[in-house]
Each structure stands twice: as C-alpha cells, then as structure tokens.
Amino acid sequence: MTKDKTTARDAAKTSEPFASDLLRGHTDTIVLAVLRSHDRYGYEIYKVIRDATGGEHEIKEATLYATFRRLEKDGLVEAYWGDETQGGRRKYYRITDAGRAVFRRAVADWTATQRIIDTLLNLKGNPS
Amino acid sequence: MTKDKTTARDAAKTSEPFASDLLRGHTDTIVLAVLRSHDRYGYEIYKVIRDATGGEHEIKEATLYATFRRLEKDGLVEAYWGDETQGGRRKYYRITDAGRAVFRRAVADWTATQRIIDTLLNLKGNPS
DNA sequence: GGCCAGTAGTGTGTCTGATATAGTACCAGA
DNA sequence: TCTGGTACTATATCAGACACACTACTGGCC
C-alpha cells in the first residue's frame, strides 16, 4: 500500500533530488556504454555509474542486475565468472557485437529524444 | 500473449522508428508545456505534439487522456467542457499555478537528465 | 439515403522497467 | 566477534505507456 517511488511531481513538492523514471529506458544503454571499453563485473558497473555522476544519480542494484539478465538473455552481453578462487565471486560482463550495434542505435535514439523533448518544451504556442 | 511494444532492442533489429519508452516520464511535462500559452482541448494537444515533431513522434491518444486525468487529479491542470452545443463536445484543459511550478521543476530535471546520460554515454573507460 | 473518414473522448487489460525489500555469502579490520 | 563493505540473487509491487475496442458526432461523397 505504501508508495515510495519518487515521481516528477513528488520531486517538485518535496525537493527530492531526482525523479528516477526520467532515465527509464536508458539503463540498458548506459550499461552497454560502460562495457564498451572493457569487461566489468556487476558491482563495479554499479559503482562506475554512481561515481560518474558524482553520486548524483544511482541506478539501484536490483535494477542493474535485472538489466544484466535482460541484456544477457538478448545476447547483447555475455557473462562469465571470474577466477577469484578466494571469496567474493564476481560475474563479469562482456559486450557482444550485437550489443555494440544496439548501443550505436540507442545513441541515435537518445539524440532524437533530446531533440524531440527540447522542441516540445520550447513550444511557445505560436499565435496562428 | 502477443507482444507488440517497440523496445530499443527491437528497434535496432527491425529499424522501427522509435522506442517509445524513451519519452517515458516526460509526457506530463510535454503536456504542461503545450498548455503554458493557452488552454487547449484534448485532441488538439494530441495533434500539437504529433505535428511539433513532424509526425516523428506520436503520443497515443489513450496515453494522453490518461495523462490528462492524472494531471487533473493532481491539480496541475483544470478541465472544463467547451460550449460547443452542436456536436463534437470538447474538453478543455487549463494549466494551474501548481502545474506551472511542476513544469519549471520538470525542465530542470530534464536538463539534469540530459547531462547525466550524456556523461555516461561518453564514458571512454579511462585507462586508470 | 447510406457510407466513410476525421474528430473527440472513454474503458479495460496488459506489458515493461524500476524499485522496495529482503536475503545469502564472503572478506577485512577494529 | 562484530561491523561495514563487497557481490550477487529473489520476490513482489507500482506506474506509465500502450493495444484494442468502443461510443458518438460531423461533413463530404456517391
């Protein structure tokens, strides 16, 4: 029954830091971006994203691991266990060629999204 | 059982025009933006959005009318029936002061969102 | 007189992504 | 031994967007 999710409206009322849903749909792309240069393990990706924004934005762990599973299922990343024999097992993720293709497409989509929203928000209501 | 929604991944595979979820969370803001200058009725808002993007993006009617109800419930817009006595009744929407406040906040959020995603997508994986 | 496309709004059900919440398990340092 | 950080998993819930289907009026065309 309790509702804790921060919406844009809630944010306006309560000065919440950020409405998380605004990044919705971009999480996959962000993960692929982080994996472009080299393989990383899950928790590392979590930290990279958190730190890259100066702690301003954080993708929740649950969200991230769900994203990994989705990306893996779709063949955009491949997962393998690291050889940390002593404790703290780590699952590494590697971006596939398909993943890189999707990433390129997603960047184009992101650019289009920016253009569309910017256009709509700047609508002054031309006095036709 | 059938699944027709276009995702970013599908788009990459099928050259779909656009992954609709990328605008998710911004619909309310877009509607408020369109209402800033003057009142408009539902179908008109639908067309303004569709046309403002050159038909590139379309917010579905069902989505839009759901948005109106949500905005009205939250007191961000007020609705009233037009006086078209002959046929084609139209419900007009007017943005409230609260709506304007939320809009200003949403624009700030949008700017922050752009910055965050741009930062993350440009991650080159610094060779630390 | 009938048909169709366009306008205008509503209702129901479903899917997806993000989250809350909780849990397991290991390790290092005080 | 206890605590905090690391690392990953599982379940349930929610909101937003959509598909689909529907009502209803108008004007133009045949």
PDB file of C-alpha atoms (C1' of nucleotides) in Angstrom:
ATOM      1  CA  MET A   1       0.000   0.000   0.000  1.00  0.00           C
ATOM      2  CA  THR A   2       2.775   2.400   0.813  1.00  0.00           C
ATOM      3  CA  LYS A   3       4.177   4.228  -2.128  1.00  0.00           C
ATOM      4  CA  ASP A   4       7.740   5.409  -2.013  1.00  0.00           C
ATOM      5  CA  LYS A   5       8.684   5.931  -5.605  1.00  0.00           C
ATOM      6  CA  THR A   6       9.769   9.431  -6.449  1.00  0.00           C
ATOM      7  CA  THR A   7       7.857  10.942  -9.307  1.00  0.00           C
ATOM      8  CA  ALA A   8       8.483  14.227 -11.043  1.00  0.00           C
ATOM      9  CA  ARG A   9       5.509  15.719  -9.228  1.00  0.00           C
ATOM     10  CA  ASP A  10       6.652  14.468  -5.869  1.00  0.00           C
ATOM     11  CA  ALA A  11      10.028  15.958  -6.574  1.00  0.00           C
ATOM     12  CA  ALA A  12       8.532  19.371  -7.152  1.00  0.00           C
ATOM     13  CA  LYS A  13       6.718  19.203  -3.864  1.00  0.00           C
ATOM     14  CA  THR A  14       9.395  17.671  -1.702  1.00  0.00           C
ATOM     15  CA  SER A  15      12.615  18.807  -3.346  1.00  0.00           C
ATOM     16  CA  GLU A  16      13.609  15.221  -3.926  1.00  0.00           C
ATOM     17  CA  PRO A  17      16.917  15.005  -5.731  1.00  0.00           C
ATOM     18  CA  PHE A  18      15.676  13.382  -8.876  1.00  0.00           C
ATOM     19  CA  ALA A  19      12.789  11.615 -10.482  1.00  0.00           C
ATOM     20  CA  SER A  20      14.237   8.230 -11.279  1.00  0.00           C
ATOM     21  CA  ASP A  21      11.795   7.367 -14.025  1.00  0.00           C
ATOM     22  CA  LEU A  22      13.322  10.032 -16.216  1.00  0.00           C
ATOM     23  CA  LEU A  23      16.165   7.679 -17.001  1.00  0.00           C
ATOM     24  CA  ARG A  24      13.790   4.854 -17.686  1.00  0.00           C
ATOM     25  CA  GLY A  25      14.565   3.063 -20.890  1.00  0.00           C
ATOM     26  CA  HIS A  26      18.130   4.306 -20.864  1.00  0.00           C
ATOM     27  CA  THR A  27      19.556   1.922 -18.312  1.00  0.00           C
ATOM     28  CA  ASP A  28      20.411  -0.725 -20.878  1.00  0.00           C
ATOM     29  CA  THR A  29      22.190   1.846 -22.976  1.00  0.00           C
ATOM     30  CA  ILE A  30      24.130   3.167 -20.016  1.00  0.00           C
ATOM     31  CA  VAL A  31      25.306  -0.322 -19.102  1.00  0.00           C
ATOM     32  CA  LEU A  32      26.369  -1.013 -22.672  1.00  0.00           C
ATOM     33  CA  ALA A  33      28.237   2.284 -22.687  1.00  0.00           C
ATOM     34  CA  VAL A  34      30.161   1.342 -19.577  1.00  0.00           C
ATOM     35  CA  LEU A  35      31.096  -2.015 -21.084  1.00  0.00           C
ATOM     36  CA  ARG A  36      32.328  -0.630 -24.373  1.00  0.00           C
ATOM     37  CA  SER A  37      35.955  -0.277 -23.350  1.00  0.00           C
ATOM     38  CA  HIS A  38      36.419  -3.477 -21.367  1.00  0.00           C
ATOM     39  CA  ASP A  39      34.704  -6.155 -19.343  1.00  0.00           C
ATOM     40  CA  ARG A  40      33.483  -5.290 -15.891  1.00  0.00           C
ATOM     41  CA  TYR A  41      31.735  -7.114 -13.111  1.00  0.00           C
ATOM     42  CA  GLY A  42      28.323  -6.202 -11.787  1.00  0.00           C
ATOM     43  CA  TYR A  43      29.103  -4.291  -8.693  1.00  0.00           C
ATOM     44  CA  GLU A  44      31.863  -2.433 -10.492  1.00  0.00           C
ATOM     45  CA  ILE A  45      29.394  -1.229 -13.091  1.00  0.00           C
ATOM     46  CA  TYR A  46      27.141  -0.086 -10.309  1.00  0.00           C
ATOM     47  CA  LYS A  47      29.938   1.985  -8.838  1.00  0.00           C
ATOM     48  CA  VAL A  48      31.094   3.380 -12.152  1.00  0.00           C
ATOM     49  CA  ILE A  49      27.616   4.703 -12.868  1.00  0.00           C
ATOM     50  CA  ARG A  50      27.197   6.072  -9.384  1.00  0.00           C
ATOM     51  CA  ASP A  51      30.583   7.770  -9.394  1.00  0.00           C
ATOM     52  CA  ALA A  52      30.424   9.040 -12.957  1.00  0.00           C
ATOM     53  CA  THR A  53      27.593  11.312 -11.954  1.00  0.00           C
ATOM     54  CA  GLY A  54      29.243  12.429  -8.761  1.00  0.00           C
ATOM     55  CA  GLY A  55      26.797  10.378  -6.758  1.00  0.00           C
ATOM     56  CA  GLU A  56      24.024  12.494  -8.193  1.00  0.00           C
ATOM     57  CA  HIS A  57      22.373   9.565  -9.775  1.00  0.00           C
ATOM     58  CA  GLU A  58      22.361   5.981  -8.697  1.00  0.00           C
ATOM     59  CA  ILE A  59      20.856   3.057 -10.504  1.00  0.00           C
ATOM     60  CA  LYS A  60      19.691   0.677  -7.837  1.00  0.00           C
ATOM     61  CA  GLU A  61      21.439  -2.654  -7.624  1.00  0.00           C
ATOM     62  CA  ALA A  62      18.251  -4.592  -8.154  1.00  0.00           C
ATOM     63  CA  THR A  63      17.586  -2.622 -11.314  1.00  0.00           C
ATOM     64  CA  LEU A  64      21.084  -3.171 -12.561  1.00  0.00           C
ATOM     65  CA  TYR A  65      21.176  -6.908 -12.023  1.00  0.00           C
ATOM     66  CA  ALA A  66      17.792  -7.205 -13.683  1.00  0.00           C
ATOM     67  CA  THR A  67      19.267  -5.270 -16.583  1.00  0.00           C
ATOM     68  CA  PHE A  68      22.217  -7.645 -16.818  1.00  0.00           C
ATOM     69  CA  ARG A  69      19.918 -10.620 -17.046  1.00  0.00           C
ATOM     70  CA  ARG A  70      17.852  -8.922 -19.718  1.00  0.00           C
ATOM     71  CA  LEU A  71      20.890  -7.945 -21.766  1.00  0.00           C
ATOM     72  CA  GLU A  72      22.321 -11.414 -21.461  1.00  0.00           C
ATOM     73  CA  LYS A  73      19.067 -13.053 -22.484  1.00  0.00           C
ATOM     74  CA  ASP A  74      19.019 -10.872 -25.570  1.00  0.00           C
ATOM     75  CA  GLY A  75      22.623 -11.675 -26.420  1.00  0.00           C
ATOM     76  CA  LEU A  76      23.853  -8.116 -26.006  1.00  0.00           C
ATOM     77  CA  VAL A  77      26.295  -9.055 -23.287  1.00  0.00           C
ATOM     78  CA  GLU A  78      27.943 -12.298 -22.258  1.00  0.00           C
ATOM     79  CA  ALA A  79      28.551 -13.183 -18.651  1.00  0.00           C
ATOM     80  CA  TYR A  80      31.279 -15.336 -17.160  1.00  0.00           C
ATOM     81  CA  TRP A  81      32.504 -15.967 -13.663  1.00  0.00           C
ATOM     82  CA  GLY A  82      35.869 -14.559 -12.727  1.00  0.00           C
ATOM     83  CA  ASP A  83      38.538 -16.837 -11.311  1.00  0.00           C
ATOM     84  CA  GLU A  84      38.566 -15.296  -7.877  1.00  0.00           C
ATOM     85  CA  THR A  85      39.034 -18.615  -6.123  1.00  0.00           C
ATOM     86  CA  GLN A  86      39.147 -16.995  -2.736  1.00  0.00           C
ATOM     87  CA  GLY A  87      35.778 -15.485  -1.821  1.00  0.00           C
ATOM     88  CA  GLY A  88      33.813 -12.648  -3.354  1.00  0.00           C
ATOM     89  CA  ARG A  89      32.975 -14.336  -6.589  1.00  0.00           C
ATOM     90  CA  ARG A  90      32.459 -11.886  -9.417  1.00  0.00           C
ATOM     91  CA  LYS A  91      30.443 -12.230 -12.548  1.00  0.00           C
ATOM     92  CA  TYR A  92      31.948 -10.341 -15.454  1.00  0.00           C
ATOM     93  CA  TYR A  93      30.085  -8.955 -18.397  1.00  0.00           C
ATOM     94  CA  ARG A  94      31.380  -8.534 -21.920  1.00  0.00           C
ATOM     95  CA  ILE A  95      29.577  -6.615 -24.624  1.00  0.00           C
ATOM     96  CA  THR A  96      28.895  -8.563 -27.817  1.00  0.00           C
ATOM     97  CA  ASP A  97      28.883  -7.345 -31.379  1.00  0.00           C
ATOM     98  CA  ALA A  98      25.112  -7.295 -31.227  1.00  0.00           C
ATOM     99  CA  GLY A  99      25.411  -5.232 -28.087  1.00  0.00           C
ATOM    100  CA  ARG A 100      27.616  -2.704 -29.832  1.00  0.00           C
ATOM    101  CA  ALA A 101      25.143  -2.436 -32.682  1.00  0.00           C
ATOM    102  CA  VAL A 102      22.288  -1.856 -30.267  1.00  0.00           C
ATOM    103  CA  PHE A 103      24.360   0.699 -28.449  1.00  0.00           C
ATOM    104  CA  ARG A 104      25.009   2.677 -31.596  1.00  0.00           C
ATOM    105  CA  ARG A 105      21.326   2.627 -32.375  1.00  0.00           C
ATOM    106  CA  ALA A 106      20.488   3.673 -28.832  1.00  0.00           C
ATOM    107  CA  VAL A 107      22.792   6.672 -29.003  1.00  0.00           C
ATOM    108  CA  ALA A 108      20.988   7.789 -32.124  1.00  0.00           C
ATOM    109  CA  ASP A 109      17.670   7.313 -30.345  1.00  0.00           C
ATOM    110  CA  TRP A 110      18.893   9.314 -27.417  1.00  0.00           C
ATOM    111  CA  THR A 111      19.856  12.173 -29.687  1.00  0.00           C
ATOM    112  CA  ALA A 112      16.433  12.045 -31.278  1.00  0.00           C
ATOM    113  CA  THR A 113      14.787  12.001 -27.869  1.00  0.00           C
ATOM    114  CA  GLN A 114      16.676  15.092 -26.832  1.00  0.00           C
ATOM    115  CA  ARG A 115      15.668  16.898 -29.959  1.00  0.00           C
ATOM    116  CA  ILE A 116      12.005  15.969 -29.594  1.00  0.00           C
ATOM    117  CA  ILE A 117      11.688  16.940 -25.972  1.00  0.00           C
ATOM    118  CA  ASP A 118      13.643  20.128 -26.431  1.00  0.00           C
ATOM    119  CA  THR A 119      11.350  21.029 -29.291  1.00  0.00           C
ATOM    120  CA  LEU A 120       8.224  20.359 -27.275  1.00  0.00           C
ATOM    121  CA  LEU A 121       9.370  22.109 -24.132  1.00  0.00           C
ATOM    122  CA  ASN A 122      10.295  25.210 -26.056  1.00  0.00           C
ATOM    123  CA  LEU A 123       6.852  25.371 -27.642  1.00  0.00           C
ATOM    124  CA  LYS A 124       5.773  28.948 -27.192  1.00  0.00           C
ATOM    125  CA  GLY A 125       2.347  28.376 -28.691  1.00  0.00           C
ATOM    126  CA  ASN A 126       2.677  30.253 -31.953  1.00  0.00           C
ATOM    127  CA  PRO A 127      -0.262  32.689 -32.244  1.00  0.00           C
ATOM    128  CA  SER A 128      -1.594  31.345 -35.513  1.00  0.00           C
TER     129      SER A 128
ATOM    130  CA  MET B   1       0.356 -13.105 -25.030  1.00  0.00           C
ATOM    131  CA  THR B   2       1.379 -11.219 -28.114  1.00  0.00           C
ATOM    132  CA  LYS B   3       3.902  -8.508 -27.552  1.00  0.00           C
ATOM    133  CA  ASP B   4       3.921  -5.559 -29.859  1.00  0.00           C
ATOM    134  CA  LYS B   5       5.643  -2.823 -27.959  1.00  0.00           C
ATOM    135  CA  THR B   6       8.705  -1.402 -29.588  1.00  0.00           C
ATOM    136  CA  THR B   7      11.778  -1.507 -27.426  1.00  0.00           C
ATOM    137  CA  ALA B   8      15.170  -0.035 -28.136  1.00  0.00           C
ATOM    138  CA  ARG B   9      16.463  -3.500 -28.887  1.00  0.00           C
ATOM    139  CA  ASP B  10      13.630  -4.308 -31.231  1.00  0.00           C
ATOM    140  CA  ALA B  11      14.263  -1.036 -32.947  1.00  0.00           C
ATOM    141  CA  ALA B  12      17.856  -1.982 -33.641  1.00  0.00           C
ATOM    142  CA  LYS B  13      16.744  -5.233 -35.167  1.00  0.00           C
ATOM    143  CA  THR B  14      13.754  -4.062 -37.117  1.00  0.00           C
ATOM    144  CA  SER B  15      14.556  -0.437 -37.856  1.00  0.00           C
ATOM    145  CA  GLU B  16      11.450   0.650 -36.017  1.00  0.00           C
ATOM    146  CA  PRO B  17      11.145   4.413 -35.972  1.00  0.00           C
ATOM    147  CA  PHE B  18      11.466   4.959 -32.295  1.00  0.00           C
ATOM    148  CA  ALA B  19      11.456   3.306 -28.912  1.00  0.00           C
ATOM    149  CA  SER B  20       8.513   4.917 -27.212  1.00  0.00           C
ATOM    150  CA  ASP B  21       9.648   4.248 -23.685  1.00  0.00           C
ATOM    151  CA  LEU B  22      12.455   6.731 -24.100  1.00  0.00           C
ATOM    152  CA  LEU B  23       9.996   9.528 -23.554  1.00  0.00           C
ATOM    153  CA  ARG B  24       8.504   7.825 -20.560  1.00  0.00           C
ATOM    154  CA  GLY B  25       8.130  10.116 -17.617  1.00  0.00           C
ATOM    155  CA  HIS B  26       8.194  13.160 -19.845  1.00  0.00           C
ATOM    156  CA  THR B  27       4.640  13.003 -21.121  1.00  0.00           C
ATOM    157  CA  ASP B  28       3.250  15.043 -18.247  1.00  0.00           C
ATOM    158  CA  THR B  29       5.898  17.671 -18.805  1.00  0.00           C
ATOM    159  CA  ILE B  30       5.220  17.813 -22.511  1.00  0.00           C
ATOM    160  CA  VAL B  31       1.504  18.299 -21.927  1.00  0.00           C
ATOM    161  CA  LEU B  32       2.147  21.050 -19.421  1.00  0.00           C
ATOM    162  CA  ALA B  33       4.490  22.695 -21.906  1.00  0.00           C
ATOM    163  CA  VAL B  34       1.825  22.714 -24.570  1.00  0.00           C
ATOM    164  CA  LEU B  35      -0.682  24.249 -22.163  1.00  0.00           C
ATOM    165  CA  ARG B  36       1.589  27.038 -20.977  1.00  0.00           C
ATOM    166  CA  SER B  37       0.477  29.605 -23.533  1.00  0.00           C
ATOM    167  CA  HIS B  38      -3.271  28.945 -23.563  1.00  0.00           C
ATOM    168  CA  ASP B  39      -5.960  26.390 -22.939  1.00  0.00           C
ATOM    169  CA  ARG B  40      -6.376  23.576 -25.391  1.00  0.00           C
ATOM    170  CA  TYR B  41      -8.668  20.622 -25.768  1.00  0.00           C
ATOM    171  CA  GLY B  42      -7.528  17.035 -25.697  1.00  0.00           C
ATOM    172  CA  TYR B  43      -7.429  16.112 -29.319  1.00  0.00           C
ATOM    173  CA  GLU B  44      -5.805  19.434 -30.132  1.00  0.00           C
ATOM    174  CA  ILE B  45      -2.972  18.676 -27.718  1.00  0.00           C
ATOM    175  CA  TYR B  46      -2.575  15.318 -29.380  1.00  0.00           C
ATOM    176  CA  LYS B  47      -2.179  16.969 -32.755  1.00  0.00           C
ATOM    177  CA  VAL B  48       0.142  19.700 -31.492  1.00  0.00           C
ATOM    178  CA  ILE B  49       2.537  17.111 -30.123  1.00  0.00           C
ATOM    179  CA  ARG B  50       2.333  14.972 -33.211  1.00  0.00           C
ATOM    180  CA  ASP B  51       2.871  17.895 -35.537  1.00  0.00           C
ATOM    181  CA  ALA B  52       5.547  19.619 -33.474  1.00  0.00           C
ATOM    182  CA  THR B  53       7.835  16.687 -34.127  1.00  0.00           C
ATOM    183  CA  GLY B  54       6.986  16.472 -37.792  1.00  0.00           C
ATOM    184  CA  GLY B  55       4.983  13.318 -37.157  1.00  0.00           C
ATOM    185  CA  GLU B  56       8.176  11.714 -35.952  1.00  0.00           C
ATOM    186  CA  HIS B  57       6.780  11.089 -32.553  1.00  0.00           C
ATOM    187  CA  GLU B  58       3.232  10.491 -31.524  1.00  0.00           C
ATOM    188  CA  ILE B  59       1.881  10.115 -28.027  1.00  0.00           C
ATOM    189  CA  LYS B  60      -1.007   7.719 -28.281  1.00  0.00           C
ATOM    190  CA  GLU B  61      -4.466   9.039 -27.516  1.00  0.00           C
ATOM    191  CA  ALA B  62      -5.016   6.543 -24.738  1.00  0.00           C
ATOM    192  CA  THR B  63      -1.789   7.627 -23.105  1.00  0.00           C
ATOM    193  CA  LEU B  64      -2.648  11.266 -23.452  1.00  0.00           C
ATOM    194  CA  TYR B  65      -6.132  11.038 -22.000  1.00  0.00           C
ATOM    195  CA  ALA B  66      -4.749   9.013 -19.126  1.00  0.00           C
ATOM    196  CA  THR B  67      -2.225  11.790 -18.618  1.00  0.00           C
ATOM    197  CA  PHE B  68      -4.959  14.415 -18.542  1.00  0.00           C
ATOM    198  CA  ARG B  69      -6.813  12.538 -15.838  1.00  0.00           C
ATOM    199  CA  ARG B  70      -3.624  12.170 -13.824  1.00  0.00           C
ATOM    200  CA  LEU B  71      -2.698  15.822 -14.149  1.00  0.00           C
ATOM    201  CA  GLU B  72      -6.213  16.855 -13.226  1.00  0.00           C
ATOM    202  CA  LYS B  73      -6.297  14.586 -10.209  1.00  0.00           C
ATOM    203  CA  ASP B  74      -3.069  16.163  -9.016  1.00  0.00           C
ATOM    204  CA  GLY B  75      -4.375  19.662  -9.554  1.00  0.00           C
ATOM    205  CA  LEU B  76      -1.824  20.543 -12.221  1.00  0.00           C
ATOM    206  CA  VAL B  77      -4.471  21.223 -14.841  1.00  0.00           C
ATOM    207  CA  GLU B  78      -8.162  22.070 -14.671  1.00  0.00           C
ATOM    208  CA  ALA B  79     -10.633  20.696 -17.168  1.00  0.00           C
ATOM    209  CA  TYR B  80     -13.866  22.215 -18.376  1.00  0.00           C
ATOM    210  CA  TRP B  81     -16.258  21.418 -21.165  1.00  0.00           C
ATOM    211  CA  GLY B  82     -16.370  23.814 -24.067  1.00  0.00           C
ATOM    212  CA  ASP B  83     -19.691  25.315 -25.142  1.00  0.00           C
ATOM    213  CA  GLU B  84     -19.849  23.564 -28.480  1.00  0.00           C
ATOM    214  CA  THR B  85     -23.589  22.983 -28.271  1.00  0.00           C
ATOM    215  CA  GLN B  86     -23.679  21.369 -31.679  1.00  0.00           C
ATOM    216  CA  GLY B  87     -21.804  18.085 -31.715  1.00  0.00           C
ATOM    217  CA  GLY B  88     -18.165  17.266 -31.137  1.00  0.00           C
ATOM    218  CA  ARG B  89     -18.016  18.176 -27.490  1.00  0.00           C
ATOM    219  CA  ARG B  90     -14.546  19.241 -26.394  1.00  0.00           C
ATOM    220  CA  LYS B  91     -12.959  19.157 -23.001  1.00  0.00           C
ATOM    221  CA  TYR B  92     -10.509  21.977 -22.481  1.00  0.00           C
ATOM    222  CA  TYR B  93      -7.534  21.927 -20.174  1.00  0.00           C
ATOM    223  CA  ARG B  94      -6.015  24.877 -18.375  1.00  0.00           C
ATOM    224  CA  ILE B  95      -2.688  24.742 -16.546  1.00  0.00           C
ATOM    225  CA  THR B  96      -2.801  25.800 -12.890  1.00  0.00           C
ATOM    226  CA  ASP B  97      -0.203  27.643 -10.870  1.00  0.00           C
ATOM    227  CA  ALA B  98       0.789  24.339  -9.337  1.00  0.00           C
ATOM    228  CA  GLY B  99       1.138  22.991 -12.847  1.00  0.00           C
ATOM    229  CA  ARG B 100       3.446  25.807 -13.811  1.00  0.00           C
ATOM    230  CA  ALA B 101       5.592  25.169 -10.759  1.00  0.00           C
ATOM    231  CA  VAL B 102       5.833  21.483 -11.575  1.00  0.00           C
ATOM    232  CA  PHE B 103       6.687  22.345 -15.137  1.00  0.00           C
ATOM    233  CA  ARG B 104       9.572  24.561 -14.100  1.00  0.00           C
ATOM    234  CA  ARG B 105      10.883  21.817 -11.887  1.00  0.00           C
ATOM    235  CA  ALA B 106      10.480  19.274 -14.671  1.00  0.00           C
ATOM    236  CA  VAL B 107      12.502  21.377 -17.074  1.00  0.00           C
ATOM    237  CA  ALA B 108      15.311  21.468 -14.541  1.00  0.00           C
ATOM    238  CA  ASP B 109      15.052  17.703 -14.161  1.00  0.00           C
ATOM    239  CA  TRP B 110      15.172  17.261 -17.881  1.00  0.00           C
ATOM    240  CA  THR B 111      18.335  19.317 -18.099  1.00  0.00           C
ATOM    241  CA  ALA B 112      19.877  17.196 -15.352  1.00  0.00           C
ATOM    242  CA  THR B 113      18.814  14.035 -17.134  1.00  0.00           C
ATOM    243  CA  GLN B 114      20.493  15.155 -20.316  1.00  0.00           C
ATOM    244  CA  ARG B 115      23.682  15.945 -18.505  1.00  0.00           C
ATOM    245  CA  ILE B 116      23.761  12.612 -16.715  1.00  0.00           C
ATOM    246  CA  ILE B 117      23.091  10.489 -19.758  1.00  0.00           C
ATOM    247  CA  ASP B 118      25.481  12.466 -21.914  1.00  0.00           C
ATOM    248  CA  THR B 119      28.151  11.971 -19.285  1.00  0.00           C
ATOM    249  CA  LEU B 120      27.557   8.257 -19.075  1.00  0.00           C
ATOM    250  CA  LEU B 121      27.356   7.639 -22.792  1.00  0.00           C
ATOM    251  CA  ASN B 122      30.594   9.473 -23.373  1.00  0.00           C
ATOM    252  CA  LEU B 123      32.378   7.290 -20.845  1.00  0.00           C
ATOM    253  CA  LYS B 124      35.520   6.228 -22.620  1.00  0.00           C
ATOM    254  CA  GLY B 125      36.671   3.952 -19.833  1.00  0.00           C
ATOM    255  CA  ASN B 126      39.666   5.887 -18.603  1.00  0.00           C
ATOM    256  CA  PRO B 127      42.679   3.540 -18.509  1.00  0.00           C
ATOM    257  CA  SER B 128      43.386   4.005 -14.844  1.00  0.00           C
TER     258      SER B 128
ATOM    259  C1'  DG C   1     -30.271   7.590 -48.008  1.00  0.00           C
ATOM    260  C1'  DG C   2     -26.063   5.305 -46.814  1.00  0.00           C
ATOM    261  C1'  DC C   3     -21.221   5.080 -46.203  1.00  0.00           C
ATOM    262  C1'  DC C   4     -16.791   6.568 -44.725  1.00  0.00           C
ATOM    263  C1'  DA C   5     -13.111   9.364 -42.828  1.00  0.00           C
ATOM    264  C1'  DG C   6     -11.999  12.545 -39.414  1.00  0.00           C
ATOM    265  C1'  DT C   7     -12.779  14.459 -34.904  1.00  0.00           C
ATOM    266  C1'  DA C   8     -13.294  13.733 -29.780  1.00  0.00           C
ATOM    267  C1'  DG C   9     -13.276  11.214 -25.788  1.00  0.00           C
ATOM    268  C1'  DT C  10     -13.577   6.811 -22.739  1.00  0.00           C
ATOM    269  C1'  DG C  11     -12.628   1.928 -20.711  1.00  0.00           C
ATOM    270  C1'  DT C  12     -10.117  -2.314 -19.900  1.00  0.00           C
ATOM    271  C1'  DG C  13      -6.436  -5.096 -19.775  1.00  0.00           C
ATOM    272  C1'  DT C  14      -1.505  -5.960 -20.296  1.00  0.00           C
ATOM    273  C1'  DC C  15       3.458  -5.373 -20.571  1.00  0.00           C
ATOM    274  C1'  DT C  16       7.906  -3.439 -19.150  1.00  0.00           C
ATOM    275  C1'  DG C  17      11.225  -1.341 -16.361  1.00  0.00           C
ATOM    276  C1'  DA C  18      12.437   0.374 -11.923  1.00  0.00           C
ATOM    277  C1'  DT C  19      12.109  -0.102  -7.264  1.00  0.00           C
ATOM    278  C1'  DA C  20      11.479  -1.721  -2.345  1.00  0.00           C
ATOM    279  C1'  DT C  21      12.671  -5.132   0.435  1.00  0.00           C
ATOM    280  C1'  DA C  22      14.910  -8.906   1.893  1.00  0.00           C
ATOM    281  C1'  DG C  23      18.170 -12.334   1.721  1.00  0.00           C
ATOM    282  C1'  DT C  24      22.828 -15.124   1.010  1.00  0.00           C
ATOM    283  C1'  DA C  25      27.723 -15.121   1.293  1.00  0.00           C
ATOM    284  C1'  DC C  26      32.411 -13.672   1.715  1.00  0.00           C
ATOM    285  C1'  DC C  27      36.141 -10.665   3.497  1.00  0.00           C
ATOM    286  C1'  DA C  28      38.998  -7.246   6.288  1.00  0.00           C
ATOM    287  C1'  DG C  29      39.835  -4.589  10.173  1.00  0.00           C
ATOM    288  C1'  DA C  30      38.889  -2.987  14.916  1.00  0.00           C
TER     289       DA C  30
ATOM    290  C1'  DT D   1      33.261 -11.361  17.163  1.00  0.00           C
ATOM    291  C1'  DC D   2      31.108  -7.837  15.150  1.00  0.00           C
ATOM    292  C1'  DT D   3      30.573  -4.463  11.720  1.00  0.00           C
ATOM    293  C1'  DG D   4      30.777  -2.492   7.204  1.00  0.00           C
ATOM    294  C1'  DG D   5      31.814  -3.074   2.573  1.00  0.00           C
ATOM    295  C1'  DT D   6      31.679  -6.102  -1.415  1.00  0.00           C
ATOM    296  C1'  DA D   7      28.904  -9.071  -4.615  1.00  0.00           C
ATOM    297  C1'  DC D   8      25.003 -11.190  -6.232  1.00  0.00           C
ATOM    298  C1'  DT D   9      20.052 -13.023  -6.036  1.00  0.00           C
ATOM    299  C1'  DA D  10      14.859 -13.341  -5.386  1.00  0.00           C
ATOM    300  C1'  DT D  11      10.153 -11.708  -4.936  1.00  0.00           C
ATOM    301  C1'  DA D  12       6.565  -8.587  -5.114  1.00  0.00           C
ATOM    302  C1'  DT D  13       4.755  -4.224  -6.364  1.00  0.00           C
ATOM    303  C1'  DC D  14       3.908   0.002  -8.891  1.00  0.00           C
ATOM    304  C1'  DA D  15       3.430   3.497 -12.534  1.00  0.00           C
ATOM    305  C1'  DG D  16       3.421   4.742 -17.216  1.00  0.00           C
ATOM    306  C1'  DA D  17       2.566   3.611 -21.883  1.00  0.00           C
ATOM    307  C1'  DC D  18       0.208   1.061 -24.997  1.00  0.00           C
ATOM    308  C1'  DA D  19      -3.076  -2.138 -27.699  1.00  0.00           C
ATOM    309  C1'  DC D  20      -7.507  -2.705 -28.529  1.00  0.00           C
ATOM    310  C1'  DA D  21     -12.062  -1.689 -28.579  1.00  0.00           C
ATOM    311  C1'  DC D  22     -15.759   1.235 -28.046  1.00  0.00           C
ATOM    312  C1'  DT D  23     -19.261   5.438 -28.309  1.00  0.00           C
ATOM    313  C1'  DA D  24     -20.686   9.429 -30.809  1.00  0.00           C
ATOM    314  C1'  DC D  25     -20.981  13.379 -33.746  1.00  0.00           C
ATOM    315  C1'  DT D  26     -19.826  15.816 -38.330  1.00  0.00           C
ATOM    316  C1'  DG D  27     -19.219  16.614 -43.248  1.00  0.00           C
ATOM    317  C1'  DG D  28     -18.456  15.076 -47.811  1.00  0.00           C
ATOM    318  C1'  DC D  29     -19.274  11.870 -51.310  1.00  0.00           C
ATOM    319  C1'  DC D  30     -21.799   8.580 -54.064  1.00  0.00           C
TER     320       DC D  30
END
